[in-house]
Amino acid sequence: VSLAGRDLVRIDDLSIEEISALIDLARRLAPVARGEVVTRVLEGAILASLFFEASTRTRLSFGAAFARLGGDVRETVGFTFSSMAKGESIADTARVVSGYADVMVVRHPEAGSVQLFADAATIPVINGGDGPAEHPTQALLDLYTITEEFRVLDKPLEGAHVLFCGDLRYGRTVHSLAKLLNLFDGIRFSLLSPPELSLPDELVALLEDRGHEVMVHTRPPTDAKVDLVYTTRIQRERLEEEMTIDLDPGLQVNRDFLARVGTKDTIVMHPLPRDSRPGALDLSTDLDDDPRLAIFRQSDRGIPVRMALFAAIMDVAEGIEASFATPRWRSSRSFG
Ligand code: ASP
C-alpha cells in the first residue's frame, strides 16, 4: 500500500481497498510494535506533532509509532506555547512547519481546522482529531481491533450488530467509525444516547441510505443481543455551558448492562479516556476483569495502525520486512 504524500483528514479520504491494505500492513508491523523486531526505515525523517487540544494516547502513540520506524518526532503542545498565541494564522503555521518536517499530525478544537492545515501545507497532514468532527486514525485502529477480535471469535464483520452508546453527537470517534463501518455490508446499528447527544441526522441518513438497519434508542434495547458495544465519554468540553444533561444510570455500560444486551462473545470497546469522576457514568470498572473488555487491546493497536499509516504515506511499506532486525534490548512492556 502506498499513500505517498497524501493527507488523512477524514475517513472518506481512503478507499475501502486502501483501508484493508492498511489493516494488513498494521498486522505485519505488529512484531515491531511489540518490540520483537526493530526497523529504521524512517531514519532521518521528522514528524511534527501539533496538538492544540488535550491528548495522551493519540499524541504519544503517533510519536511512538514514528520513532519505532526510526524517525524523529518534534512536538508543540497547546496554544499558549505556539505562535498562534501571537495571532499567527493556520496557513502561516502550516507553511512554516512544512519547511521543518516531512509529515505533520494536528489536533485542534475546531471542526474543519485540520483541513485548513492540509490546504496550506506542502507536506502530508494527518488529522489527530478536529473538534467534534473526525478522528480518522482512531477509526482505523477501532476497525483493526474489531477485525482482530472477531477473527478470534470466528465472526464476520458483515452482518454484525453494533451498539454505539454515550455521546454520539460530539464524540468524533463514533463519527469516523460509523463512516468507516458504512463501507461494509449489512451492518445493524443500534444508537443509544440521551436525546440531546444523539448521532447527527446526516450520519444516520448516510447509514440508512447505504441500506444498513439503524435503530435509535434512549433506553438500552431489551430485545437485542449485539456483537459489539462501542461506548464513549460525554464530551463535556464541547457542551454549551448552560447545557446540563440528565444522565440516566441505565445507560452506563457495566456488568448488568452487558448481561442485558450482550452474549458471552460481545466485545466492549471505548476510545478512552474513560471519565472516572463521580457521576460521569462512563464505562464501569466492574468489567475490568472481563475478557470481553477490549479497551486496552484497542489502545495497544494504535501503534501498529499509526506505523502502517506512516509507512504508507512515506512510501516505505513495500518489502518493509526486509528492514527488520533483532533488538539488542528487552522491554517489559505489557500488552492488553
Ligand atoms: N480520545 C478520543 C478523542 O480524542 C475520545 C475522547 O476524548 O473521548 O476523541
CSV table of C-alpha atoms and ligand atoms in Angstrom, one decimal:
chain,number,residue,atom,x,y,z
A,1,VAL,CA,0.0,0.0,0.0
A,2,SER,CA,1.3,3.4,-0.9
A,3,LEU,CA,-0.4,6.7,0.1
A,4,ALA,CA,2.8,8.6,-0.8
A,5,GLY,CA,2.4,12.3,0.0
A,6,ARG,CA,-1.3,12.0,0.9
A,7,ASP,CA,-3.2,13.7,3.7
A,8,LEU,CA,-5.6,11.9,6.0
A,9,VAL,CA,-8.2,14.5,7.3
A,10,ARG,CA,-11.4,12.5,7.1
A,11,ILE,CA,-12.1,8.8,6.8
A,12,ASP,CA,-13.5,9.4,3.3
A,13,ASP,CA,-10.0,10.2,2.1
A,14,LEU,CA,-9.4,6.5,2.0
A,15,SER,CA,-11.0,3.8,-0.2
A,16,ILE,CA,-12.1,0.5,1.3
A,17,GLU,CA,-9.2,-1.2,-0.6
A,18,GLU,CA,-6.7,1.3,1.0
A,19,ILE,CA,-8.2,0.7,4.4
A,20,SER,CA,-7.9,-3.1,4.2
A,21,ALA,CA,-4.3,-2.7,2.9
A,22,LEU,CA,-3.5,-0.5,5.9
A,23,ILE,CA,-5.0,-3.1,8.3
A,24,ASP,CA,-3.0,-5.8,6.7
A,25,LEU,CA,0.2,-3.7,6.9
A,26,ALA,CA,-0.6,-3.0,10.6
A,27,ARG,CA,-0.8,-6.8,11.2
A,28,ARG,CA,2.7,-7.1,9.5
A,29,LEU,CA,4.1,-4.4,11.7
A,30,ALA,CA,2.7,-5.8,15.0
A,31,PRO,CA,6.1,-7.5,15.8
A,32,VAL,CA,7.8,-4.1,15.6
A,33,ALA,CA,5.1,-2.6,17.8
A,34,ARG,CA,5.7,-5.4,20.3
A,35,GLY,CA,9.4,-4.9,20.3
A,36,GLU,CA,10.2,-8.4,18.9
A,37,VAL,CA,12.0,-6.7,15.9
A,38,VAL,CA,13.2,-3.2,15.2
A,39,THR,CA,13.4,-1.2,12.0
A,40,ARG,CA,15.0,2.1,10.9
A,41,VAL,CA,13.2,2.7,7.6
A,42,LEU,CA,12.2,6.2,8.5
A,43,GLU,CA,15.7,7.2,9.7
A,44,GLY,CA,16.3,10.9,9.0
A,45,ALA,CA,12.6,11.7,8.7
A,46,ILE,CA,10.9,14.2,11.0
A,47,LEU,CA,7.3,14.1,12.3
A,48,ALA,CA,5.9,17.5,13.5
A,49,SER,CA,3.2,16.8,16.1
A,50,LEU,CA,1.0,19.8,16.8
A,51,PHE,CA,-1.6,19.3,19.5
A,52,PHE,CA,-3.8,22.2,20.4
A,53,GLU,CA,-6.2,20.1,22.5
A,54,ALA,CA,-5.8,17.6,25.4
A,55,SER,CA,-4.4,14.2,24.4
A,56,THR,CA,-2.5,11.3,25.9
A,57,ARG,CA,-2.9,8.3,23.6
A,58,THR,CA,-3.1,9.9,20.3
A,59,ARG,CA,-0.1,12.2,20.8
A,60,LEU,CA,2.1,9.6,22.4
A,61,SER,CA,1.1,6.8,20.0
A,62,PHE,CA,1.7,8.9,16.9
A,63,GLY,CA,5.1,9.8,18.3
A,64,ALA,CA,6.0,6.3,19.4
A,65,ALA,CA,4.9,4.8,16.0
A,66,PHE,CA,7.1,7.2,14.1
A,67,ALA,CA,10.0,6.6,16.4
A,68,ARG,CA,9.6,2.8,16.2
A,69,LEU,CA,10.0,3.2,12.4
A,70,GLY,CA,13.3,5.0,13.1
A,71,GLY,CA,12.0,8.6,12.6
A,72,ASP,CA,12.4,11.6,14.8
A,73,VAL,CA,9.5,13.5,16.5
A,74,ARG,CA,9.2,17.2,17.3
A,75,GLU,CA,6.2,18.4,19.2
A,76,THR,CA,4.4,21.5,20.2
A,77,VAL,CA,1.5,21.3,22.7
A,78,GLY,CA,-1.3,23.8,23.3
A,79,PHE,CA,-1.9,27.3,22.0
A,80,THR,CA,0.0,29.1,24.9
A,81,PHE,CA,3.4,28.0,23.7
A,82,SER,CA,2.8,28.2,20.0
A,83,SER,CA,2.9,31.3,17.8
A,84,MET,CA,-0.8,31.0,17.4
A,85,ALA,CA,-0.9,32.8,20.7
A,86,LYS,CA,0.7,35.7,18.8
A,87,GLY,CA,-2.0,35.7,16.3
A,88,GLU,CA,-0.4,33.6,13.6
A,89,SER,CA,-2.8,32.1,11.1
A,90,ILE,CA,-3.2,28.3,10.5
A,91,ALA,CA,-2.0,28.9,6.9
A,92,ASP,CA,1.3,30.5,8.1
A,93,THR,CA,1.9,27.9,10.8
A,94,ALA,CA,1.3,25.1,8.3
A,95,ARG,CA,3.7,26.7,5.7
A,96,VAL,CA,6.4,27.1,8.3
A,97,VAL,CA,6.2,23.6,9.6
A,98,SER,CA,6.3,22.3,6.0
A,99,GLY,CA,9.9,23.6,5.9
A,100,TYR,CA,10.9,21.8,9.1
A,101,ALA,CA,9.3,18.3,9.0
A,102,ASP,CA,8.3,15.6,6.5
A,103,VAL,CA,4.8,14.9,7.8
A,104,MET,CA,2.6,16.6,10.3
A,105,VAL,CA,-0.1,15.4,12.8
A,106,VAL,CA,-2.5,18.0,14.0
A,107,ARG,CA,-5.2,18.0,16.7
A,108,HIS,CA,-7.3,21.2,17.0
A,109,PRO,CA,-10.5,22.0,18.8
A,110,GLU,CA,-12.4,23.3,15.7
A,111,ALA,CA,-14.1,21.2,13.2
A,112,GLY,CA,-12.6,21.7,9.7
A,113,SER,CA,-9.4,23.3,11.1
A,114,VAL,CA,-7.1,20.4,10.1
A,115,GLN,CA,-8.3,20.7,6.5
A,116,LEU,CA,-7.0,24.3,6.6
A,117,PHE,CA,-3.6,23.0,7.7
A,118,ALA,CA,-3.7,20.5,4.8
A,119,ASP,CA,-4.6,23.2,2.3
A,120,ALA,CA,-1.7,25.3,3.3
A,121,ALA,CA,1.0,22.6,4.0
A,122,THR,CA,3.3,21.1,1.4
A,123,ILE,CA,3.8,18.0,3.5
A,124,PRO,CA,1.2,15.3,4.3
A,125,VAL,CA,-1.1,16.3,7.2
A,126,ILE,CA,-2.8,13.7,9.4
A,127,ASN,CA,-5.9,14.6,11.5
A,128,GLY,CA,-5.4,13.7,15.1
A,129,GLY,CA,-8.9,15.0,15.9
A,130,ASP,CA,-10.6,18.2,14.8
A,131,GLY,CA,-13.2,19.2,17.4
A,132,PRO,CA,-16.4,17.2,17.2
A,133,ALA,CA,-15.8,16.3,13.6
A,134,GLU,CA,-13.5,13.4,12.9
A,135,HIS,CA,-10.7,11.2,14.3
A,136,PRO,CA,-9.8,9.0,11.3
A,137,THR,CA,-6.8,7.2,12.8
A,138,GLN,CA,-8.9,6.2,15.8
A,139,ALA,CA,-11.4,4.7,13.4
A,140,LEU,CA,-8.7,2.7,11.7
A,141,LEU,CA,-7.4,1.3,15.0
A,142,ASP,CA,-11.0,0.6,16.0
A,143,LEU,CA,-11.6,-1.4,12.8
A,144,TYR,CA,-8.3,-3.2,13.3
A,145,THR,CA,-9.4,-4.1,16.8
A,146,ILE,CA,-12.8,-5.3,15.6
A,147,THR,CA,-11.3,-7.5,12.9
A,148,GLU,CA,-8.8,-9.0,15.3
A,149,GLU,CA,-11.4,-9.6,18.0
A,150,PHE,CA,-13.9,-11.0,15.5
A,151,ARG,CA,-11.2,-13.2,13.9
A,152,VAL,CA,-10.6,-14.9,17.3
A,153,LEU,CA,-14.3,-15.4,17.7
A,154,ASP,CA,-14.7,-16.6,14.1
A,155,LYS,CA,-17.3,-13.9,13.3
A,156,PRO,CA,-17.6,-12.0,10.1
A,157,LEU,CA,-17.9,-8.2,10.2
A,158,GLU,CA,-20.6,-8.3,7.5
A,159,GLY,CA,-24.0,-8.6,9.3
A,160,ALA,CA,-22.6,-7.7,12.7
A,161,HIS,CA,-24.9,-5.8,15.2
A,162,VAL,CA,-23.0,-2.8,16.6
A,163,LEU,CA,-24.3,-0.8,19.6
A,164,PHE,CA,-22.9,2.7,19.8
A,165,CYS,CA,-23.6,4.4,23.1
A,166,GLY,CA,-22.7,7.5,25.1
A,167,ASP,CA,-22.1,10.9,23.4
A,168,LEU,CA,-22.9,10.2,19.8
A,169,ARG,CA,-23.3,13.9,19.0
A,170,TYR,CA,-19.9,15.3,20.0
A,171,GLY,CA,-17.9,12.0,20.1
A,172,ARG,CA,-15.8,12.3,16.9
A,173,THR,CA,-14.5,8.7,17.1
A,174,VAL,CA,-18.1,7.5,16.6
A,175,HIS,CA,-18.5,9.8,13.6
A,176,SER,CA,-15.3,8.4,11.9
A,177,LEU,CA,-16.0,4.8,12.9
A,178,ALA,CA,-19.7,5.0,11.7
A,179,LYS,CA,-18.4,6.3,8.3
A,180,LEU,CA,-15.9,3.5,8.1
A,181,LEU,CA,-18.3,0.7,9.0
A,182,ASN,CA,-20.7,2.2,6.5
A,183,LEU,CA,-18.4,0.9,3.8
A,184,PHE,CA,-19.1,-2.7,4.8
A,185,ASP,CA,-22.3,-4.5,4.1
A,186,GLY,CA,-25.4,-5.3,6.1
A,187,ILE,CA,-24.3,-3.9,9.5
A,188,ARG,CA,-27.0,-3.3,12.1
A,189,PHE,CA,-26.5,-0.2,14.0
A,190,SER,CA,-28.2,0.5,17.4
A,191,LEU,CA,-27.7,4.0,18.6
A,192,LEU,CA,-28.2,4.6,22.4
A,193,SER,CA,-27.7,8.0,23.9
A,194,PRO,CA,-29.5,10.7,25.9
A,195,PRO,CA,-31.8,12.5,23.3
A,196,GLU,CA,-29.5,15.7,23.4
A,197,LEU,CA,-26.5,13.6,22.5
A,198,SER,CA,-27.9,11.6,19.6
A,199,LEU,CA,-25.9,10.9,16.4
A,200,PRO,CA,-26.2,13.8,13.9
A,201,ASP,CA,-29.0,13.3,11.4
A,202,GLU,CA,-26.7,13.4,8.4
A,203,LEU,CA,-24.8,10.5,9.7
A,204,VAL,CA,-28.0,8.5,10.4
A,205,ALA,CA,-29.1,9.3,6.9
A,206,LEU,CA,-25.7,8.2,5.5
A,207,LEU,CA,-26.0,4.7,7.1
A,208,GLU,CA,-29.7,4.3,6.1
A,209,ASP,CA,-29.0,5.4,2.5
A,210,ARG,CA,-26.5,2.6,2.2
A,211,GLY,CA,-29.1,0.1,3.3
A,212,HIS,CA,-27.9,-0.5,6.9
A,213,GLU,CA,-30.5,-1.1,9.6
A,214,VAL,CA,-30.4,1.8,12.1
A,215,MET,CA,-32.3,1.7,15.4
A,216,VAL,CA,-32.4,4.7,17.7
A,217,HIS,CA,-32.8,4.1,21.5
A,218,THR,CA,-32.9,6.3,24.6
A,219,ARG,CA,-33.1,3.2,26.9
A,220,PRO,CA,-31.0,0.0,26.5
A,221,PRO,CA,-32.6,-2.3,23.9
A,222,THR,CA,-34.2,-5.3,25.6
A,223,ASP,CA,-34.7,-7.5,22.5
A,224,ALA,CA,-31.2,-7.3,21.1
A,225,LYS,CA,-28.0,-9.3,21.5
A,226,VAL,CA,-25.3,-7.2,20.0
A,227,ASP,CA,-21.8,-8.3,18.8
A,228,LEU,CA,-20.1,-5.1,19.7
A,229,VAL,CA,-20.7,-2.4,22.3
A,230,TYR,CA,-18.8,0.8,21.5
A,231,THR,CA,-19.2,3.3,24.3
A,232,THR,CA,-17.9,6.8,24.6
A,233,ARG,CA,-17.3,9.5,27.2
A,234,ILE,CA,-19.7,12.5,27.4
A,235,GLN,CA,-17.6,15.2,25.7
A,236,ARG,CA,-18.2,17.8,28.4
A,237,GLU,CA,-15.6,20.2,26.9
A,238,ARG,CA,-17.8,20.5,23.8
A,239,LEU,CA,-21.2,21.1,25.6
A,240,GLU,CA,-22.6,24.7,25.8
A,241,GLU,CA,-22.0,26.0,29.3
A,242,GLU,CA,-25.7,26.2,30.1
A,243,MET,CA,-26.4,22.6,28.8
A,244,THR,CA,-27.0,20.2,31.6
A,245,ILE,CA,-27.7,16.6,30.7
A,246,ASP,CA,-29.7,14.4,32.9
A,247,LEU,CA,-27.7,11.2,32.8
A,248,ASP,CA,-29.8,8.0,33.2
A,249,PRO,CA,-27.8,5.5,35.2
A,250,GLY,CA,-29.4,2.8,33.0
A,251,LEU,CA,-27.3,4.0,30.1
A,252,GLN,CA,-24.0,3.2,31.8
A,253,VAL,CA,-22.1,0.3,30.3
A,254,ASN,CA,-21.5,-2.1,33.2
A,255,ARG,CA,-21.8,-5.8,34.0
A,256,ASP,CA,-25.7,-5.7,34.2
A,257,PHE,CA,-25.9,-3.7,31.0
A,258,LEU,CA,-23.8,-6.2,29.2
A,259,ALA,CA,-25.8,-9.1,30.6
A,260,ARG,CA,-28.9,-7.5,29.0
A,261,VAL,CA,-27.6,-6.5,25.6
A,262,GLY,CA,-24.7,-9.0,25.1
A,263,THR,CA,-23.7,-12.6,24.9
A,264,LYS,CA,-20.5,-14.3,26.0
A,265,ASP,CA,-18.9,-13.2,22.8
A,266,THR,CA,-19.8,-9.5,22.8
A,267,ILE,CA,-16.8,-7.2,22.6
A,268,VAL,CA,-16.8,-3.9,24.6
A,269,MET,CA,-14.7,-1.1,23.2
A,270,HIS,CA,-14.2,2.6,24.2
A,271,PRO,CA,-11.7,5.0,22.6
A,272,LEU,CA,-10.6,6.2,26.0
A,273,PRO,CA,-10.1,8.2,28.1
A,274,ARG,CA,-12.7,6.8,30.5
A,275,ASP,CA,-14.1,9.6,32.7
A,276,SER,CA,-13.7,8.2,36.2
A,277,ARG,CA,-15.1,11.3,38.0
A,278,PRO,CA,-18.1,10.5,40.3
A,279,GLY,CA,-21.4,10.8,38.4
A,280,ALA,CA,-19.8,10.7,35.0
A,281,LEU,CA,-21.4,7.3,34.4
A,282,ASP,CA,-18.8,6.4,31.8
A,283,LEU,CA,-17.8,2.7,31.2
A,284,SER,CA,-17.8,1.0,34.6
A,285,THR,CA,-14.7,-0.6,36.1
A,286,ASP,CA,-16.8,-3.6,37.1
A,287,LEU,CA,-16.0,-5.0,33.7
A,288,ASP,CA,-12.2,-4.6,34.1
A,289,ASP,CA,-11.5,-8.3,34.6
A,290,ASP,CA,-13.9,-9.4,31.9
A,291,PRO,CA,-12.1,-10.7,28.9
A,292,ARG,CA,-14.8,-9.2,26.6
A,293,LEU,CA,-13.5,-5.8,27.6
A,294,ALA,CA,-11.1,-4.9,24.7
A,295,ILE,CA,-10.2,-1.4,25.6
A,296,PHE,CA,-6.5,-1.9,26.3
A,297,ARG,CA,-6.0,-4.3,23.4
A,298,GLN,CA,-7.7,-1.5,21.4
A,299,SER,CA,-5.3,1.3,22.7
A,300,ASP,CA,-2.3,-1.0,22.1
A,301,ARG,CA,-3.3,-1.4,18.5
A,302,GLY,CA,-2.9,2.4,17.9
A,303,ILE,CA,0.8,1.8,17.5
A,304,PRO,CA,0.8,-0.7,14.6
A,305,VAL,CA,-2.0,1.2,12.8
A,306,ARG,CA,-0.2,4.5,13.0
A,307,MET,CA,3.0,2.8,11.9
A,308,ALA,CA,1.2,1.4,8.9
A,309,LEU,CA,-0.2,4.8,8.0
A,310,PHE,CA,3.3,6.5,8.3
A,311,ALA,CA,4.9,3.7,6.2
A,312,ALA,CA,2.3,4.1,3.5
A,313,ILE,CA,2.5,7.9,3.5
A,314,MET,CA,6.3,7.9,3.5
A,315,ASP,CA,6.2,5.2,0.8
A,316,VAL,CA,8.3,2.6,2.6
A,317,ALA,CA,5.6,-0.1,3.0
A,318,GLU,CA,6.7,-2.4,0.2
A,319,GLY,CA,9.0,-5.1,1.5
A,320,ILE,CA,9.3,-3.4,4.9
A,321,GLU,CA,10.1,-6.8,6.5
A,322,ALA,CA,13.5,-6.7,4.8
A,323,SER,CA,14.4,-3.9,7.2
A,324,PHE,CA,13.5,-5.8,10.4
A,325,ALA,CA,16.5,-6.5,12.7
A,326,THR,CA,16.8,-8.2,16.1
A,327,PRO,CA,16.7,-5.7,19.0
A,328,ARG,CA,19.6,-5.6,21.5
A,329,TRP,CA,17.4,-4.6,24.3
A,330,ARG,CA,14.5,-6.2,26.1
A,331,SER,CA,11.4,-4.4,27.1
A,332,SER,CA,8.9,-5.2,29.9
A,333,ARG,CA,6.1,-3.5,28.2
A,334,SER,CA,2.8,-5.3,28.7
A,335,PHE,CA,0.0,-5.8,26.1
A,336,GLY,CA,-3.7,-5.7,26.8
B,1,ASP,N1,-9.6,10.2,22.8
B,1,ASP,C1,-10.8,10.4,22.0
B,1,ASP,C2,-10.8,11.7,21.2
B,1,ASP,O1,-9.8,12.4,21.3
B,1,ASP,C3,-12.1,10.1,22.7
B,1,ASP,C4,-12.4,11.1,23.8
B,1,ASP,O2,-11.7,12.1,24.0
B,1,ASP,O3,-13.4,10.9,24.4
B,1,ASP,O4,-11.7,12.0,20.5
